[in-house]
Each structure stands twice: as C-alpha cells, then as structure tokens.
Amino acid sequence: MTKKIKLSELGSLFGSLDIEALEGVKIEGDVELDLGQMGLNPQMAYALGHETVQLAFHLMNISRILGYPVDQLPGAAVQQKPARLSNLIESKFSVARNEEWKTPIQEVVLGATSSDGGSRKSTVTIGGENALPYYFDSPMPHRNHITMDVFDMPINMAKAVKSNYEDVINSPAEWAKKVVRDFGADMVTIHLISTDPNIKDTSPKDAAKTVEEVLQAVDVPIVIGGSGNPEKDPAVLEKAAEVAEGERCLIASASLNLDYARIAEAAKKYNHVVLSWTQLEINAQKELNRKLMKQCGVARENIIMDPTTAALGYGLDYAYTNMERIRLAGLTGDTELNFPMSSGTTNAWGAREAWMISSPLKEDSDWGPREYRGPIWEIVTGLTLSLAGNDLFMMMSPTAVQVLKEITQTLYGLKETEQVNIDNWVSAVV
Amino acid sequence: MKLNSPLQVYKYLPQINCAECGDATCMAFAAHLIDRSKKLENCPPILKDEFKKKYIELQTLLAPEIRQVTIGIGENAKNIGGDDVIYRHQLTFFNPTAFAYDVWDTMPEQELVERVNKISNFRKFYVGKFLKVDMVAVRCVSGDPLKFAGAVKKVAETTKLPLVLCSFDPAALRAALEIVKDRRPLLYAATENNWGDVAELAQSYKVPVVLFSPDLDKLKSIGATFQEMGIKDLVLDPGTYPQGKQLKESFERFVKLRRAGIKEGQKDIAFPIMSVPLNAWLVYKDAVTASYWETVLASVFIVRYADVMILHSLEPYAMLPEVHLRDTIYTDPRTPVKVAPGVNQVGTPTKDSPVIVTTNFALTYYTVESDLSSNKINCYLASVDTDGIGVEAAVAGGQLTAAKINDTFAKANFDLKEKTSHGTLILPGLAARLQGDVEDATGLRVMIGPPDSGRIPGWMEKNWPPKQK
Ligand code: SF4
C-alpha cells in the first residue's frame, strides 16, 4: 500500500501516460509524497501550497488509473473536500472602457445672460456625455439639473405637495421666486395650463404676460410649457416665445400631433430651445428630431428631447428602456438621437401609491403614511431615468428635488463627504 | 451563453422532430433555448444515454454568462444571477434582485418574531400578482456564536424564507450553520482576513457564500482561490458605501464587475453581485432620512446589477418603491404587459354610471383606472383583449374592433340594457372611428370620450348623464 515517490520522479513515472493536465505544473524543490499515508492528506497538501495540491490531485487520478484503490485510501477525502490553500491566489481585476461610444451627446445651453442677449444671471448647460451617466468610461461633463413646476392658475395637487405652495398658488411670479429661493430649483417651468379651451381659454397674449412676470421674478433660465392642447399650444407658445425673445427658454413642446413647424419657427426667430416630445416610441422620436432639423431648420444645439416619463409602477419600464435605448443609440452614432433628455418627473404623482390615503385592496400590506410615499415615488422615478441618461428633471416636490439632487450629484462626483468605514456593517447597531 | 443562433443549437439536438418538447421541430425548440423561454430538459430524447455527450456539451454552451446561484430550499428557494445581457432590452434580465431584510441577534425574541413575520407577510398587489420580499438576513451583533445561533434558530422556526447568515466570525457562522445546514442559507462573508475558515465552512456545509472586498483585485483573488478549492456558488459584495466619492466608486465597481462578467466573458468573476443599501443607516440616524436614502441606494443598485441586497427599513414608503422598481427592471420587455380582459368595477357603480372601454395593455388600463378612481368616478371599465396593445396602435392594427368589444361584454355576461339605465358605451377618443361599427355590432348608443383619460372628469361634466334620445 505504501508507495513513495519523489516529485522529481513524477515526470518519468507519468511519461508513458498522456496527461495534458500536468502540463505547466511547476515543481520546485524535492518533496516526498507518501501515497499511502500522507500523500493525499489535505493537511499535508495545505502545507505544501497550491501547486503541490494540484499535483496531489493529479497524482491521485494517476493512482486510480494505475489501479490503486484510491477511493479507499485515507487521503481519498480530498475528492469530496478539496484542500485548503495557504495563500490567496494573486489576481488583478481589469475591464476595458467601452470603445463603441464614439459619438458625444449634443451640448445644449439654456438661458442667456446679458452678454448673449438675454437677462438671466446664470445659464444651464446639459448634454455633452460620452458614456452612460456616471460610468467610469468618461466623466459626465455637466451635472443633472432640475426645473421646478409653476402653474399659471391654482391646480389640484397631492396634499404632500400642496402644503409647500399654498401661499403662492395665485401668483406665478411669487411661486417661481419661492422654488428658486427656498427649494434650490436650477430652473423654473411655467405651465400655461389656463390657456386650454376646456379650462380657462386664456388668450396667448394674457398667457405671455405671465411669462414676462416670471422672467422678471427670477433670473434663472426658464421652461415655457403649454396646456397640452394641440390646437391651442402653437399660438400660445409662439406668443410666449416672442415676449421672451433672446432668453433661450426651453419651449415645451413640439410634438408630432400638433403644428410643430410653427413652434420650431418661433423658437428659431426668438432664440429659444425646442423640446421635442414623443410618447415612448424611439422611432417617433427619431422622426420628430429629423423633421425639426431637416424640415424646420432647427440647429442641433437647440434641441432637447422628452421621450415621455411614465410613473414608477405605471410604465416606468417602458420609459426607462426607451431612454436607455435612445441614449445608447446616440452614443453609438445615431445623430438623430444624440440629444440631451428631459423628464416630466412630476408624472410620478399620477401613481396612486404616491397620493392615495391607503391601499384600496385589503390584501395589501399597510401602505403607511402617504406624505412619505409621494416624494419617494417622484425620487425613484427620476433616479431610475437619470441612470438611463436623462439630463433635466421637471419636478414638483421640494423633498424629492433635494434628494434627487443629492444622489445625482453624488454619482456625478460633486459630493465630498467624510469617509465611512463599512467593514463592520454586519455588527452595526441600527 | 456561448451560442447565439438557433442553427448553432440545432446541431446538438437529436434532430428527430418528435415534438415531445411542445415544438413541432427541433429548430423551433432551438429558438426557445436561445431566447431562454424553454429549458434543455424540456426535450426528453436528449436526456437519453445516446445523447449524453451532446447534452452535456450543450448544457455548458447554454449556461448563462453570470452563474446562477440558489439560496434556500423548496418552494421558497431563490435563484439569483443567471444573466446574459447588460441592458434589459437586449433580451431580459433573469432572477429579480432578491431582497433580504435584516434582523439581529440582540433583538428581544418577541420583536424578532414580529419583524420576521412582517418581512414574510409583506405583499403588494400589482398587475394580477403580489409583489413580495424574499429573505431574512440574520446579523451577528452580539459577537457571541451561541447567541447568534439562538437567533438563527428562532428565525428558522418562524419563517420558511431563505436565510442569509451574516458574521465575519467563522465560529459564529459555524454555530449558525449547525442549526440551519439543511436550509441552504447564504453565508456572509469571506474576507481577506477570514477566507480560509469560511472556505472550509462553505465546503463542508455545501452552501453558497458571499465574498466581500471593496478592492476588486482582492475580491477576484478570493474568488479565484475559492474556485480553485472547488467552491463555485459564490456571490460578490464589492462594497456599498453610503455616500460621497466612495458611493460613486461603489457604483463604478458594480458596472465594472458586470461588464467584465458578461461583455468580456471573464468567467472567474462572473458571479451574482450583492449590494448592502442598509449601509445608509451608518450615516443617517433619523428613521425617515435613513429609509429614504436606503431606498435611493437600493434603486441605484436594482438598476445597475445587484442580484441580491440587504435592506433594513420595513417602512412601507421604502418597501413599496423598492418592490415596484425591481418589477420595473425585471419585467420581460419582450412580452407586452397585459391585464385580464373583462368588465371591472371602479368605485361603486350604479345603473346610472358610465361604461367606459379601454384596452388590456396594462399601462393604458391602469392609467385609465387611476384617472377614474382618483377623480372618484364610479363606473364600469371594460378591458378589451388587444394582445396588450395600446388604443391608437390597436385601432390601426385591427386588435381593437367592434367585434372584440362586443365579445368582451358577452364573455363577461354584462348586458348593458339590463345592467345600466342608459344603454350607452363610451369609447376612447383615439378609437373614434370605430363609433359606427360599434353601434351596429352592439345596438347600443356609443359616445366618444376624450383622447386622454386625464380629461375624463372634464368630459363627464359636459356630457354625463347623456341626454335622452
Ligand atoms: S423533443 Fe427534442 S428531439 Fe423532439 S422535437 Fe423537441 S427538440 Fe427535437
């Protein structure tokens, strides 16, 4: 049973057998293995280190081939329970940068200062990416920005949001001031919803006055939104663009189901940026962008896309993947899709989980207090889209704005904080 | 997987077109293997001895790029990993991120039991199913192996959910393993300090094990070492730092690991990844802030590649968005999400309430439904089987027709003349051109609603109840 071999003899011993697995095994020194008693003892192998362990395995296999009843050997335990190694196998991790992302996203400036023919104190630049957001392949040139909603008339709002705006709900100018001063909005969106013929049918001229008031109230760049009525919006936005001449506002929006050419024309004439809005359909987005550029002559640096935001639980899967596909298409060379993106993140409040007092279903676990559900619904909706490549967020809840800023700016690399040691998180008392 | 066309797969199949797999031909079956909608085991002939070699070869070639690891046993067992793509639109993501919520061994027993029950009983109805959470992670806070084992015992008695045993002390892990060795728990964790002892535990108890190091070189080294020792069911925790530059770097590590595993086929690190959003609690003490930030961290890593995560907050405002986002990311983008066709009540409709028609595309249906319910409009809402296609496209594509609408009411035994006082149907604005057809097919009065269900409240004010003919 006891057969001693020296490692130096292995070569000749195995010489007659065709064992590929032995190739490349380096044997240093001369070690005596005792097949019968200790040769396959895991402790022994452990002490000898990694290469010898491999050798021991092969040796055992060879022994079996040679007819030794290895499975009954004391060392056969090795088979079920491979030996321990004494040292970590040294290893270096590396991964390549993505070489397919060769086309940068268009950079777009919103707002114009006095030196550029406007009256804004600051401007906002978005776009310019060469990679998916926050990826190591290429740093994002500009952080995400947030524009907060202001309406030209009191509207229905979830309770958790409304409490922030009760004092300004009748004055768009005061409302705009408040979101910039108190809630850290980078920009303000004035929604001219009262112009809808089904609401108040405010005239384009009167609506434009509201735009002027907002421009005077704040010095950040603004977004001008219509009511969403496809018949009325072109006239409303045209007039608004006129009174805001030179301010490089974002005009929201041109879409395929209205007279986009008229909106594009107004944006060109009065120096604004066009929001190209489509509904969750990448090919429609391509088509509209192409029409804006080729047919209407809108310059590339004046286009931002809104591919539609659906709320968490209500189609966010489509919105997310649509945006991710658009961004990837842009980065890999589709010059009809490589524009910055904007999200109507406020849509998150459409989800009943955001506003309903409790679940209508008795089988559900308790939904808890709704005042905490709403803002996080808006945050998660926005955050998910930020990871897909969205640049600009149209938002409503001050809490949501604050948290979304914190996480997007952290991933962007702006947040310096003290180091946290997570090595013992397992035993942390939380 | 290493194969990307049905033809390549076909070469390994028996090629006898016996149809036992449910497909008419081996080629058709091959296509299902490629899109992972069927498993090799669905083909009985290939399991026979004569095809054994091909079966084994094909099995290797079809294995997903990221190793699939099973935690737990029986019907509560969870698979994690198993992905083949880095963007969901390229195929779909498999095995939704497993959520493990923590308990700890210094909790009073009654609190522990309550918390475990809360975890295992959580449910949220969504598109015809309940969203739930998956595991209980038991943390050794006491430092006492016996105490830890005691807590693990109590948890195991209370729930059938899979367990994650969390301690860096091999003695504590061993004590706990002795209690639940039959439940295939996930061991957390091997580090550069304790890896030898933890490896031995993973070997002798045959359980999956997490390797933890924020240094990817070290993580890979530990992984290589474990694999060399024959331990293959590995999970990688590259560290989830809760804030600042450290968080940015954590994010980058997740992206790098997954890219290396799938795009570059680096088999030696192609394992499921673990994230620990619970670390939010290391920097925020206030429960609301910490819960919010934990949800934020969870969201980031649900989207970017965590296959399992450890969470702390059981607040509904944390759990609800978490389970919904996971569903969002892991829903198969190849199949449109549908709701069951039929006639449903919204609120408490009476004979005078309107009857509104929409499609069974889940997004459309739930949007309309929430527009109605949030405006407290009591009504009947019919979802017509349009193969999960939205109104506009379904009208254009012929999936929404007068016959289909008629059929929906017939199948639901819903006779408008009997159930309503008005005998009127309301069609979506985007289906206006079906008005005449539907009137002919149903013999009912048909009104055209607004093109966007958000405008239904305004439309109702003007048009409802309908004027007598
Ligand atoms: S069961 Fe197997 S052999 Fe039979 S048709 Fe299907 S794939 Fe071919």
PDB file of C-alpha atoms in Angstrom, chain B residues 298-451:
ATOM      1  CA  ALA B 298     -31.459  50.259  -3.402  1.00  0.00           C
ATOM      2  CA  SER B 299     -32.845  51.943  -6.535  1.00  0.00           C
ATOM      3  CA  VAL B 300     -29.401  52.698  -7.929  1.00  0.00           C
ATOM      4  CA  PHE B 301     -28.292  49.104  -7.486  1.00  0.00           C
ATOM      5  CA  ILE B 302     -31.534  47.478  -8.614  1.00  0.00           C
ATOM      6  CA  VAL B 303     -30.993  49.266 -11.913  1.00  0.00           C
ATOM      7  CA  ARG B 304     -27.266  48.602 -12.054  1.00  0.00           C
ATOM      8  CA  TYR B 305     -26.752  44.987 -11.408  1.00  0.00           C
ATOM      9  CA  ALA B 306     -27.302  43.926  -7.807  1.00  0.00           C
ATOM     10  CA  ASP B 307     -28.650  40.364  -7.753  1.00  0.00           C
ATOM     11  CA  VAL B 308     -29.284  40.264  -4.031  1.00  0.00           C
ATOM     12  CA  MET B 309     -29.395  43.069  -1.467  1.00  0.00           C
ATOM     13  CA  ILE B 310     -29.586  43.534   2.263  1.00  0.00           C
ATOM     14  CA  LEU B 311     -32.079  46.097   3.473  1.00  0.00           C
ATOM     15  CA  HIS B 312     -33.217  47.364   6.830  1.00  0.00           C
ATOM     16  CA  SER B 313     -36.207  49.676   6.562  1.00  0.00           C
ATOM     17  CA  LEU B 314     -39.605  47.992   6.730  1.00  0.00           C
ATOM     18  CA  GLU B 315     -41.387  51.312   6.254  1.00  0.00           C
ATOM     19  CA  PRO B 316     -43.993  50.965   3.512  1.00  0.00           C
ATOM     20  CA  TYR B 317     -42.671  54.116   1.848  1.00  0.00           C
ATOM     21  CA  ALA B 318     -39.342  52.306   1.422  1.00  0.00           C
ATOM     22  CA  MET B 319     -40.614  48.829   0.548  1.00  0.00           C
ATOM     23  CA  LEU B 320     -43.287  49.871  -1.955  1.00  0.00           C
ATOM     24  CA  PRO B 321     -40.994  51.757  -4.333  1.00  0.00           C
ATOM     25  CA  GLU B 322     -38.337  49.067  -3.941  1.00  0.00           C
ATOM     26  CA  VAL B 323     -40.581  46.176  -4.974  1.00  0.00           C
ATOM     27  CA  HIS B 324     -42.057  48.244  -7.789  1.00  0.00           C
ATOM     28  CA  LEU B 325     -38.708  49.292  -9.176  1.00  0.00           C
ATOM     29  CA  ARG B 326     -37.467  45.724  -9.102  1.00  0.00           C
ATOM     30  CA  ASP B 327     -40.549  44.672 -11.037  1.00  0.00           C
ATOM     31  CA  THR B 328     -39.924  47.543 -13.479  1.00  0.00           C
ATOM     32  CA  ILE B 329     -36.387  46.451 -14.243  1.00  0.00           C
ATOM     33  CA  TYR B 330     -37.034  42.707 -14.343  1.00  0.00           C
ATOM     34  CA  THR B 331     -40.312  42.665 -16.292  1.00  0.00           C
ATOM     35  CA  ASP B 332     -39.662  40.863 -19.543  1.00  0.00           C
ATOM     36  CA  PRO B 333     -39.637  43.595 -22.187  1.00  0.00           C
ATOM     37  CA  ARG B 334     -40.428  41.036 -24.888  1.00  0.00           C
ATOM     38  CA  THR B 335     -43.991  40.490 -23.745  1.00  0.00           C
ATOM     39  CA  PRO B 336     -46.298  43.463 -23.505  1.00  0.00           C
ATOM     40  CA  VAL B 337     -47.765  43.675 -20.044  1.00  0.00           C
ATOM     41  CA  LYS B 338     -51.436  42.787 -20.137  1.00  0.00           C
ATOM     42  CA  VAL B 339     -54.320  42.773 -17.735  1.00  0.00           C
ATOM     43  CA  ALA B 340     -57.096  40.202 -17.844  1.00  0.00           C
ATOM     44  CA  PRO B 341     -59.825  41.153 -20.300  1.00  0.00           C
ATOM     45  CA  GLY B 342     -63.257  41.717 -18.775  1.00  0.00           C
ATOM     46  CA  VAL B 343     -65.592  44.303 -17.299  1.00  0.00           C
ATOM     47  CA  ASN B 344     -64.395  45.709 -13.978  1.00  0.00           C
ATOM     48  CA  GLN B 345     -65.942  47.996 -11.414  1.00  0.00           C
ATOM     49  CA  VAL B 346     -64.232  51.225 -10.498  1.00  0.00           C
ATOM     50  CA  GLY B 347     -65.570  52.527  -7.198  1.00  0.00           C
ATOM     51  CA  THR B 348     -69.212  51.605  -6.615  1.00  0.00           C
ATOM     52  CA  PRO B 349     -71.062  51.917  -9.916  1.00  0.00           C
ATOM     53  CA  THR B 350     -74.866  52.020 -10.150  1.00  0.00           C
ATOM     54  CA  LYS B 351     -77.260  51.650 -13.073  1.00  0.00           C
ATOM     55  CA  ASP B 352     -76.643  55.293 -13.965  1.00  0.00           C
ATOM     56  CA  SER B 353     -72.865  55.018 -14.021  1.00  0.00           C
ATOM     57  CA  PRO B 354     -70.970  55.229 -17.315  1.00  0.00           C
ATOM     58  CA  VAL B 355     -69.432  52.209 -19.046  1.00  0.00           C
ATOM     59  CA  ILE B 356     -66.001  53.016 -20.420  1.00  0.00           C
ATOM     60  CA  VAL B 357     -63.977  50.949 -22.878  1.00  0.00           C
ATOM     61  CA  THR B 358     -60.202  50.640 -22.966  1.00  0.00           C
ATOM     62  CA  THR B 359     -57.592  48.036 -23.933  1.00  0.00           C
ATOM     63  CA  ASN B 360     -55.910  45.330 -21.898  1.00  0.00           C
ATOM     64  CA  PHE B 361     -52.475  46.952 -22.297  1.00  0.00           C
ATOM     65  CA  ALA B 362     -51.618  47.190 -18.610  1.00  0.00           C
ATOM     66  CA  LEU B 363     -50.161  50.666 -18.859  1.00  0.00           C
ATOM     67  CA  THR B 364     -53.256  52.043 -20.594  1.00  0.00           C
ATOM     68  CA  TYR B 365     -55.619  50.142 -18.373  1.00  0.00           C
ATOM     69  CA  TYR B 366     -54.032  51.216 -15.106  1.00  0.00           C
ATOM     70  CA  THR B 367     -53.681  54.793 -16.265  1.00  0.00           C
ATOM     71  CA  VAL B 368     -57.367  54.995 -17.133  1.00  0.00           C
ATOM     72  CA  GLU B 369     -58.306  53.199 -13.954  1.00  0.00           C
ATOM     73  CA  SER B 370     -56.283  55.516 -11.764  1.00  0.00           C
ATOM     74  CA  ASP B 371     -57.590  58.575 -13.623  1.00  0.00           C
ATOM     75  CA  LEU B 372     -61.096  57.399 -12.854  1.00  0.00           C
ATOM     76  CA  SER B 373     -60.573  56.317  -9.279  1.00  0.00           C
ATOM     77  CA  SER B 374     -58.521  59.339  -8.315  1.00  0.00           C
ATOM     78  CA  ASN B 375     -61.369  61.518  -9.549  1.00  0.00           C
ATOM     79  CA  LYS B 376     -63.889  59.387  -7.721  1.00  0.00           C
ATOM     80  CA  ILE B 377     -65.764  58.477 -10.867  1.00  0.00           C
ATOM     81  CA  ASN B 378     -67.842  55.376 -10.197  1.00  0.00           C
ATOM     82  CA  CYS B 379     -68.125  53.386 -13.398  1.00  0.00           C
ATOM     83  CA  TYR B 380     -67.581  50.138 -15.265  1.00  0.00           C
ATOM     84  CA  LEU B 381     -64.284  49.838 -17.117  1.00  0.00           C
ATOM     85  CA  ALA B 382     -64.039  47.238 -19.860  1.00  0.00           C
ATOM     86  CA  SER B 383     -60.608  45.970 -20.842  1.00  0.00           C
ATOM     87  CA  VAL B 384     -60.740  44.544 -24.350  1.00  0.00           C
ATOM     88  CA  ASP B 385     -58.201  41.874 -25.270  1.00  0.00           C
ATOM     89  CA  THR B 386     -55.983  43.715 -27.761  1.00  0.00           C
ATOM     90  CA  ASP B 387     -52.948  41.480 -27.114  1.00  0.00           C
ATOM     91  CA  GLY B 388     -51.639  44.112 -24.765  1.00  0.00           C
ATOM     92  CA  ILE B 389     -51.506  46.827 -27.388  1.00  0.00           C
ATOM     93  CA  GLY B 390     -52.490  50.442 -26.651  1.00  0.00           C
ATOM     94  CA  VAL B 391     -55.632  52.088 -28.079  1.00  0.00           C
ATOM     95  CA  GLU B 392     -54.186  54.003 -31.005  1.00  0.00           C
ATOM     96  CA  ALA B 393     -51.988  51.190 -32.282  1.00  0.00           C
ATOM     97  CA  ALA B 394     -54.719  48.592 -31.691  1.00  0.00           C
ATOM     98  CA  VAL B 395     -57.246  50.548 -33.765  1.00  0.00           C
ATOM     99  CA  ALA B 396     -54.684  50.882 -36.534  1.00  0.00           C
ATOM    100  CA  GLY B 397     -53.590  47.252 -36.253  1.00  0.00           C
ATOM    101  CA  GLY B 398     -57.078  45.747 -36.008  1.00  0.00           C
ATOM    102  CA  GLN B 399     -56.730  44.414 -32.455  1.00  0.00           C
ATOM    103  CA  LEU B 400     -59.423  46.780 -31.223  1.00  0.00           C
ATOM    104  CA  THR B 401     -62.582  46.226 -33.281  1.00  0.00           C
ATOM    105  CA  ALA B 402     -66.348  46.380 -32.803  1.00  0.00           C
ATOM    106  CA  ALA B 403     -66.485  42.582 -32.693  1.00  0.00           C
ATOM    107  CA  LYS B 404     -63.812  42.404 -29.978  1.00  0.00           C
ATOM    108  CA  ILE B 405     -65.657  44.985 -27.900  1.00  0.00           C
ATOM    109  CA  ASN B 406     -68.945  43.126 -28.263  1.00  0.00           C
ATOM    110  CA  ASP B 407     -67.176  39.908 -27.362  1.00  0.00           C
ATOM    111  CA  THR B 408     -65.720  41.387 -24.172  1.00  0.00           C
ATOM    112  CA  PHE B 409     -69.181  42.233 -22.821  1.00  0.00           C
ATOM    113  CA  ALA B 410     -70.650  38.922 -23.966  1.00  0.00           C
ATOM    114  CA  LYS B 411     -67.922  36.885 -22.258  1.00  0.00           C
ATOM    115  CA  ALA B 412     -68.315  38.888 -19.060  1.00  0.00           C
ATOM    116  CA  ASN B 413     -72.090  38.309 -19.146  1.00  0.00           C
ATOM    117  CA  PHE B 414     -72.505  42.030 -18.999  1.00  0.00           C
ATOM    118  CA  ASP B 415     -75.712  43.068 -20.714  1.00  0.00           C
ATOM    119  CA  LEU B 416     -75.771  46.851 -20.860  1.00  0.00           C
ATOM    120  CA  LYS B 417     -79.502  47.001 -21.445  1.00  0.00           C
ATOM    121  CA  GLU B 418     -80.063  45.194 -18.197  1.00  0.00           C
ATOM    122  CA  LYS B 419     -77.176  46.472 -16.056  1.00  0.00           C
ATOM    123  CA  THR B 420     -77.488  50.140 -16.960  1.00  0.00           C
ATOM    124  CA  SER B 421     -80.309  52.640 -17.265  1.00  0.00           C
ATOM    125  CA  HIS B 422     -78.746  54.324 -20.273  1.00  0.00           C
ATOM    126  CA  GLY B 423     -77.500  51.551 -22.616  1.00  0.00           C
ATOM    127  CA  THR B 424     -74.519  53.653 -23.582  1.00  0.00           C
ATOM    128  CA  LEU B 425     -70.863  52.799 -24.222  1.00  0.00           C
ATOM    129  CA  ILE B 426     -68.025  55.317 -24.066  1.00  0.00           C
ATOM    130  CA  LEU B 427     -65.146  54.683 -26.448  1.00  0.00           C
ATOM    131  CA  PRO B 428     -61.681  56.219 -26.080  1.00  0.00           C
ATOM    132  CA  GLY B 429     -61.182  59.358 -28.168  1.00  0.00           C
ATOM    133  CA  LEU B 430     -58.413  57.625 -30.066  1.00  0.00           C
ATOM    134  CA  ALA B 431     -60.918  54.945 -31.182  1.00  0.00           C
ATOM    135  CA  ALA B 432     -63.463  57.467 -32.500  1.00  0.00           C
ATOM    136  CA  ARG B 433     -63.532  55.921 -35.895  1.00  0.00           C
ATOM    137  CA  LEU B 434     -64.999  52.706 -34.525  1.00  0.00           C
ATOM    138  CA  GLN B 435     -68.158  54.530 -33.425  1.00  0.00           C
ATOM    139  CA  GLY B 436     -70.412  53.458 -36.300  1.00  0.00           C
ATOM    140  CA  ASP B 437     -69.164  49.880 -36.272  1.00  0.00           C
ATOM    141  CA  VAL B 438     -69.684  49.516 -32.548  1.00  0.00           C
ATOM    142  CA  GLU B 439     -73.194  50.938 -32.765  1.00  0.00           C
ATOM    143  CA  ASP B 440     -74.013  48.396 -35.449  1.00  0.00           C
ATOM    144  CA  ALA B 441     -72.401  45.485 -33.633  1.00  0.00           C
ATOM    145  CA  THR B 442     -73.868  46.138 -30.213  1.00  0.00           C
ATOM    146  CA  GLY B 443     -77.048  48.017 -30.954  1.00  0.00           C
ATOM    147  CA  LEU B 444     -76.075  50.448 -28.185  1.00  0.00           C
ATOM    148  CA  ARG B 445     -75.616  54.158 -28.135  1.00  0.00           C
ATOM    149  CA  VAL B 446     -71.899  54.951 -28.449  1.00  0.00           C
ATOM    150  CA  MET B 447     -70.277  58.135 -27.208  1.00  0.00           C
ATOM    151  CA  ILE B 448     -66.710  59.241 -27.852  1.00  0.00           C
ATOM    152  CA  GLY B 449     -64.648  60.142 -24.806  1.00  0.00           C
ATOM    153  CA  PRO B 450     -61.569  62.359 -24.704  1.00  0.00           C
ATOM    154  CA  PRO B 451     -58.299  61.167 -26.299  1.00  0.00           C
TER     155      PRO B 451
END
